PDB file of C-alpha atoms in Angstrom:
ATOM      1  CA  MET C   1     122.724   6.237 -38.703  1.00 50.00           C
ATOM      2  CA  ASP C   2     124.497   4.083 -40.402  1.00 55.00           C
ATOM      3  CA  GLY C   3     125.097   5.295 -43.812  1.00 57.00           C
ATOM      4  CA  LYS C   4     124.061   2.616 -46.136  1.00 71.00           C
ATOM      5  CA  GLY C   5     120.243   3.742 -48.035  1.00 74.00           C
ATOM      6  CA  SER C   6     119.496   5.929 -51.196  1.00 76.00           C
ATOM      7  CA  PRO C   7     120.776   9.854 -50.188  1.00 73.00           C
ATOM      8  CA  GLN C   8     116.659  10.870 -50.288  1.00 73.00           C
ATOM      9  CA  GLN C   9     116.617   8.248 -46.975  1.00 71.00           C
ATOM     10  CA  LYS C  10     120.105   9.509 -45.916  1.00 63.00           C
ATOM     11  CA  LEU C  11     118.168  12.513 -46.127  1.00 58.00           C
ATOM     12  CA  GLN C  12     115.655  11.864 -44.496  1.00 62.00           C
ATOM     13  CA  GLN C  13     117.316  10.350 -41.201  1.00 61.00           C
ATOM     14  CA  ILE C  14     119.768  13.502 -41.142  1.00 56.00           C
ATOM     15  CA  LEU C  15     116.117  15.392 -40.431  1.00 51.00           C
ATOM     16  CA  ASN C  16     114.423  13.204 -38.913  1.00 58.00           C
ATOM     17  CA  SER C  17     116.634  13.404 -35.782  1.00 56.00           C
ATOM     18  CA  HIS C  18     117.215  17.304 -35.928  1.00 53.00           C
ATOM     19  CA  LEU C  19     115.688  19.545 -33.287  1.00 69.00           C
ATOM     20  CA  GLY C  20     117.138  22.341 -34.490  1.00 82.00           C
ATOM     21  CA  LEU C  21     117.250  24.920 -30.871  1.00 89.00           C
ATOM     22  CA  ASP C  22     114.699  24.177 -30.073  1.00 91.00           C
ATOM     23  CA  PRO C  23     115.536  21.896 -27.085  1.00 91.00           C
ATOM     24  CA  LEU C  24     118.560  24.780 -26.433  1.00 90.00           C
ATOM     25  CA  TYR C  25     115.680  27.060 -25.806  1.00 93.00           C
ATOM     26  CA  ALA C  26     113.136  25.213 -24.233  1.00 94.00           C
ATOM     27  CA  GLN C  27     116.247  24.723 -21.606  1.00 93.00           C
ATOM     28  CA  VAL C  28     117.335  28.205 -21.162  1.00 94.00           C
ATOM     29  CA  LEU C  29     113.267  29.168 -21.033  1.00 96.00           C
ATOM     30  CA  SER C  30     113.897  26.410 -18.190  1.00 95.00           C
ATOM     31  CA  ASN C  31     116.642  27.198 -16.157  1.00 94.00           C
ATOM     32  CA  ALA C  32     114.649  31.363 -15.756  1.00 95.00           C
ATOM     33  CA  ASN C  33     113.288  32.964 -13.003  1.00 92.00           C
ATOM     34  CA  HIS C  34     109.280  33.113 -14.491  1.00 91.00           C
ATOM     35  CA  ASP C  35     108.325  36.308 -12.599  1.00 95.00           C
ATOM     36  CA  ASP C  36     105.688  38.717 -13.545  1.00 94.00           C
ATOM     37  CA  ALA C  37     108.479  41.078 -14.281  1.00 96.00           C
ATOM     38  CA  PHE C  38     110.442  38.280 -16.778  1.00 97.00           C
ATOM     39  CA  THR C  39     106.713  37.502 -18.184  1.00 94.00           C
ATOM     40  CA  LYS C  40     106.911  41.159 -19.640  1.00 95.00           C
ATOM     41  CA  VAL C  41     110.665  41.834 -20.830  1.00 97.00           C
ATOM     42  CA  LEU C  42     110.357  38.497 -22.620  1.00 96.00           C
ATOM     43  CA  SER C  43     107.508  39.557 -24.073  1.00 95.00           C
ATOM     44  CA  ALA C  44     108.476  42.631 -24.921  1.00 96.00           C
ATOM     45  CA  ILE C  45     111.319  41.877 -27.025  1.00 94.00           C
ATOM     46  CA  ILE C  46     109.107  39.571 -29.307  1.00 94.00           C
ATOM     47  CA  TYR C  47     106.676  41.828 -29.970  1.00 95.00           C
ATOM     48  CA  LEU C  48     108.392  44.752 -30.093  1.00 95.00           C
ATOM     49  CA  LYS C  49     107.606  47.045 -33.908  1.00 94.00           C
ATOM     50  CA  ARG C  50     111.385  47.960 -32.919  1.00 93.00           C
ATOM     51  CA  GLN C  51     113.785  48.054 -31.120  1.00 93.00           C
ATOM     52  CA  LEU C  52     114.603  50.365 -28.258  1.00 96.00           C
ATOM     53  CA  SER C  53     117.444  50.871 -25.750  1.00 97.00           C
ATOM     54  CA  ILE C  54     117.258  49.723 -22.331  1.00 97.00           C
ATOM     55  CA  THR C  55     116.102  52.200 -20.454  1.00 97.00           C
ATOM     56  CA  ASP C  56     112.720  53.237 -23.606  1.00 97.00           C
ATOM     57  CA  LEU C  57     112.128  50.109 -22.724  1.00 97.00           C
ATOM     58  CA  ALA C  58     111.279  49.447 -18.828  1.00 98.00           C
ATOM     59  CA  LYS C  59     109.991  53.215 -19.329  1.00 97.00           C
ATOM     60  CA  LEU C  60     107.149  52.244 -22.166  1.00 97.00           C
ATOM     61  CA  LEU C  61     107.200  48.314 -19.200  1.00 98.00           C
ATOM     62  CA  ASP C  62     106.857  50.595 -16.037  1.00 97.00           C
ATOM     63  CA  LEU C  63     109.937  48.502 -14.682  1.00 98.00           C
ATOM     64  CA  THR C  64     113.334  50.054 -13.928  1.00 98.00           C
ATOM     65  CA  SER C  65     116.551  49.651 -16.027  1.00 97.00           C
ATOM     66  CA  GLU C  66     118.065  48.102 -13.051  1.00 98.00           C
ATOM     67  CA  VAL C  67     114.739  45.564 -13.418  1.00 98.00           C
ATOM     68  CA  VAL C  68     115.459  44.646 -17.509  1.00 98.00           C
ATOM     69  CA  VAL C  69     118.381  43.777 -17.162  1.00 97.00           C
ATOM     70  CA  THR C  70     117.895  41.163 -14.538  1.00 97.00           C
ATOM     71  CA  GLN C  71     116.095  39.536 -16.296  1.00 97.00           C
ATOM     72  CA  LEU C  72     117.927  39.696 -19.590  1.00 97.00           C
ATOM     73  CA  MET C  73     120.639  37.986 -18.002  1.00 96.00           C
ATOM     74  CA  GLU C  74     118.141  34.641 -16.889  1.00 95.00           C
ATOM     75  CA  ILE C  75     118.215  34.075 -20.883  1.00 96.00           C
ATOM     76  CA  GLN C  76     121.464  35.881 -22.060  1.00 94.00           C
ATOM     77  CA  SER C  77     122.914  32.757 -23.718  1.00 92.00           C
ATOM     78  CA  ILE C  78     119.966  33.088 -26.110  1.00 93.00           C
ATOM     79  CA  ILE C  79     120.789  37.084 -26.667  1.00 94.00           C
ATOM     80  CA  ARG C  80     122.726  39.410 -26.386  1.00 94.00           C
ATOM     81  CA  ILE C  81     122.542  41.906 -23.837  1.00 95.00           C
ATOM     82  CA  PRO C  82     124.026  45.522 -24.205  1.00 96.00           C
ATOM     83  CA  PRO C  83     127.438  46.630 -22.495  1.00 95.00           C
ATOM     84  CA  ASP C  84     124.344  50.257 -21.349  1.00 97.00           C
ATOM     85  CA  ASN C  85     121.319  50.657 -21.349  1.00 97.00           C
ATOM     86  CA  GLN C  86     121.336  52.056 -24.511  1.00 97.00           C
ATOM     87  CA  GLY C  87     121.934  50.150 -26.058  1.00 96.00           C
ATOM     88  CA  PHE C  88     119.638  47.093 -27.738  1.00 95.00           C
ATOM     89  CA  VAL C  89     118.208  44.087 -27.104  1.00 93.00           C
ATOM     90  CA  GLN C  90     119.387  42.082 -29.762  1.00 93.00           C
ATOM     91  CA  LEU C  91     118.284  37.488 -29.749  1.00 92.00           C
ATOM     92  CA  ASN C  92     120.576  35.641 -31.186  1.00 90.00           C
ATOM     93  CA  HIS C  93     118.455  34.065 -33.288  1.00 88.00           C
ATOM     94  CA  ALA C  94     115.203  34.908 -35.216  1.00 89.00           C
ATOM     95  CA  SER C  95     113.694  31.001 -34.719  1.00 91.00           C
ATOM     96  CA  PHE C  96     113.707  31.681 -30.876  1.00 94.00           C
ATOM     97  CA  ARG C  97     110.434  34.648 -31.991  1.00 94.00           C
ATOM     98  CA  ASP C  98     109.066  31.398 -34.001  1.00 93.00           C
ATOM     99  CA  PHE C  99     109.985  29.665 -31.194  1.00 94.00           C
ATOM    100  CA  LEU C 100     107.743  31.132 -28.371  1.00 95.00           C
ATOM    101  CA  LEU C 101     105.021  32.013 -31.589  1.00 92.00           C
ATOM    102  CA  ASP C 102     104.066  28.137 -31.991  1.00 92.00           C
ATOM    103  CA  LYS C 103     102.295  26.255 -29.386  1.00 92.00           C
ATOM    104  CA  THR C 104     103.149  23.272 -30.685  1.00 93.00           C
ATOM    105  CA  ARG C 105     107.409  23.813 -30.302  1.00 92.00           C
ATOM    106  CA  SER C 106     107.426  25.670 -26.958  1.00 93.00           C
ATOM    107  CA  LYS C 107     104.250  23.860 -24.990  1.00 94.00           C
ATOM    108  CA  GLU C 108     104.100  25.970 -21.915  1.00 94.00           C
ATOM    109  CA  TYR C 109     106.689  28.470 -22.606  1.00 93.00           C
ATOM    110  CA  TYR C 110     104.277  29.519 -25.744  1.00 91.00           C
ATOM    111  CA  GLN C 111     103.527  33.754 -25.180  1.00 86.00           C
ATOM    112  CA  PRO C 112      99.650  33.969 -27.297  1.00 83.00           C
ATOM    113  CA  LEU C 113      98.942  37.061 -25.568  1.00 83.00           C
ATOM    114  CA  GLY C 114     101.821  39.707 -26.135  1.00 88.00           C
ATOM    115  CA  GLU C 115     100.450  42.249 -28.321  1.00 90.00           C
ATOM    116  CA  ALA C 116      97.250  42.633 -26.459  1.00 88.00           C
ATOM    117  CA  ARG C 117     100.050  43.506 -24.384  1.00 91.00           C
ATOM    118  CA  MET C 118     102.202  45.692 -25.846  1.00 94.00           C
ATOM    119  CA  MET C 119      98.707  48.018 -26.839  1.00 91.00           C
ATOM    120  CA  VAL C 120      97.852  48.356 -22.843  1.00 90.00           C
ATOM    121  CA  TRP C 121     101.966  48.789 -21.674  1.00 93.00           C
ATOM    122  CA  SER C 122     101.823  51.629 -24.820  1.00 93.00           C
ATOM    123  CA  LEU C 123      98.261  53.171 -23.375  1.00 89.00           C
ATOM    124  CA  ALA C 124      99.413  53.022 -19.607  1.00 90.00           C
ATOM    125  CA  CYS C 125     102.065  55.055 -21.380  1.00 92.00           C
ATOM    126  CA  MET C 126     100.718  57.155 -21.880  1.00 89.00           C
ATOM    127  CA  VAL C 127      98.152  57.986 -19.533  1.00 85.00           C
ATOM    128  CA  LYS C 128     101.296  57.940 -17.483  1.00 88.00           C
ATOM    129  CA  TYR C 129     103.852  60.755 -18.405  1.00 87.00           C
ATOM    130  CA  LEU C 130     101.828  62.285 -21.853  1.00 82.00           C
ATOM    131  CA  LYS C 131      99.751  65.461 -20.630  1.00 77.00           C
ATOM    132  CA  GLN C 132      98.241  68.281 -22.420  1.00 67.00           C
ATOM    133  CA  ASP C 133     100.593  70.253 -24.697  1.00 67.00           C
ATOM    134  CA  GLN C 134     103.907  68.616 -23.657  1.00 73.00           C
ATOM    135  CA  TRP C 135     105.813  67.224 -26.968  1.00 76.00           C
ATOM    136  CA  LEU C 136     107.255  63.521 -26.745  1.00 76.00           C
ATOM    137  CA  ARG C 137     110.561  63.301 -24.405  1.00 83.00           C
ATOM    138  CA  ASP C 138     112.393  60.001 -25.899  1.00 91.00           C
ATOM    139  CA  LYS C 139     111.436  57.025 -27.509  1.00 94.00           C
ATOM    140  CA  ALA C 140     109.169  54.428 -25.258  1.00 94.00           C
ATOM    141  CA  GLU C 141     106.488  57.679 -25.603  1.00 93.00           C
ATOM    142  CA  LYS C 142     107.159  57.808 -29.384  1.00 93.00           C
ATOM    143  CA  TYR C 143     106.730  54.746 -29.763  1.00 95.00           C
ATOM    144  CA  ALA C 144     103.264  54.003 -27.119  1.00 93.00           C
ATOM    145  CA  CYS C 145     102.058  56.675 -28.988  1.00 89.00           C
ATOM    146  CA  LEU C 146     102.916  54.953 -32.599  1.00 91.00           C
ATOM    147  CA  GLU C 147     102.571  51.818 -32.420  1.00 93.00           C
ATOM    148  CA  TRP C 148      99.349  51.037 -30.273  1.00 88.00           C
ATOM    149  CA  CYS C 149      97.236  51.348 -32.586  1.00 86.00           C
ATOM    150  CA  SER C 150      98.832  48.428 -34.452  1.00 88.00           C
ATOM    151  CA  HIS C 151      99.580  46.192 -32.093  1.00 91.00           C
ATOM    152  CA  LEU C 152      95.786  46.885 -30.981  1.00 86.00           C
ATOM    153  CA  GLU C 153      95.278  45.861 -34.923  1.00 85.00           C
ATOM    154  CA  SER C 154      97.238  42.938 -33.774  1.00 86.00           C
ATOM    155  CA  ALA C 155      95.465  40.903 -30.746  1.00 83.00           C
ATOM    156  CA  ILE C 156      92.121  42.111 -32.541  1.00 79.00           C
ATOM    157  CA  GLY C 157      93.272  39.727 -35.282  1.00 76.00           C
ATOM    158  CA  GLY C 158      94.209  37.656 -32.765  1.00 66.00           C
ATOM    159  CA  CYS C 159      91.111  36.814 -31.244  1.00 61.00           C
ATOM    160  CA  GLU C 160      89.348  33.970 -31.429  1.00 59.00           C
ATOM    161  CA  SER C 161      85.336  35.138 -30.537  1.00 56.00           C
ATOM    162  CA  GLY C 162      86.136  38.934 -32.679  1.00 55.00           C
ATOM    163  CA  GLU C 163      85.292  40.315 -28.926  1.00 59.00           C
ATOM    164  CA  LEU C 164      87.960  42.596 -27.590  1.00 61.00           C
ATOM    165  CA  PRO C 165      88.503  41.513 -23.674  1.00 65.00           C
ATOM    166  CA  THR C 166      87.921  43.427 -21.621  1.00 71.00           C
ATOM    167  CA  ALA C 167      91.419  44.404 -19.978  1.00 68.00           C
ATOM    168  CA  ILE C 168      91.970  45.838 -23.655  1.00 70.00           C
ATOM    169  CA  VAL C 169      88.598  47.966 -23.396  1.00 70.00           C
ATOM    170  CA  ASP C 170      89.013  49.304 -20.090  1.00 74.00           C
ATOM    171  CA  ASN C 171      92.612  50.737 -20.837  1.00 70.00           C
ATOM    172  CA  ILE C 172      91.451  51.949 -24.043  1.00 73.00           C
ATOM    173  CA  GLN C 173      89.205  53.916 -21.724  1.00 73.00           C
ATOM    174  CA  THR C 174      91.015  54.998 -19.218  1.00 74.00           C
ATOM    175  CA  PHE C 175      93.529  57.084 -22.187  1.00 70.00           C
ATOM    176  CA  ILE C 176      89.969  58.093 -23.783  1.00 70.00           C
ATOM    177  CA  ARG C 177      89.883  59.820 -20.130  1.00 70.00           C
ATOM    178  CA  CYS C 178      93.448  61.455 -19.517  1.00 64.00           C
ATOM    179  CA  GLU C 179      94.535  64.894 -19.041  1.00 56.00           C
ATOM    180  CA  ALA C 180      96.424  64.322 -22.018  1.00 51.00           C
ATOM    181  CA  LEU C 181      93.100  64.172 -23.980  1.00 52.00           C
ATOM    182  CA  GLU C 182      91.597  67.366 -21.696  1.00 52.00           C
TER     183      GLU C 182
END
């Protein structure tokens, strides 16, 4: 910018040259190890309806707390990792979620199936841990019980064909057959 032009032209030049935090997000994600555990953890922190501790997040995702922390360390420059496993993971900036949910901005890092994944992980958690005549023991189980349907509703809204993917139907059927409902 050379300082010439009207204020409107200068503003437009600034707006056109400003890329925001997207390049930072892309750089951090490009250096991360994109294995299944990383994808699970990243998707979960973006799609959780309410915060869970690392311990509860690990249980919901059927991972160990150590695996969750290891995956979070991959992107520690754009999130806040709590000092212990009872704390909550926080995004440094809300635009990170927006970045991952916008295919034109995030490109290969786009996270389109998070709602369906969260529903599947919630049902799997309930099948694994809930037993007939037993109270919910922790926040992971409570989250799974209270939010699976909300994730299902959001996943259905995101289906272009209007039909549920087979994996979702299979997980619902497995849940309905589990001993907690017998």
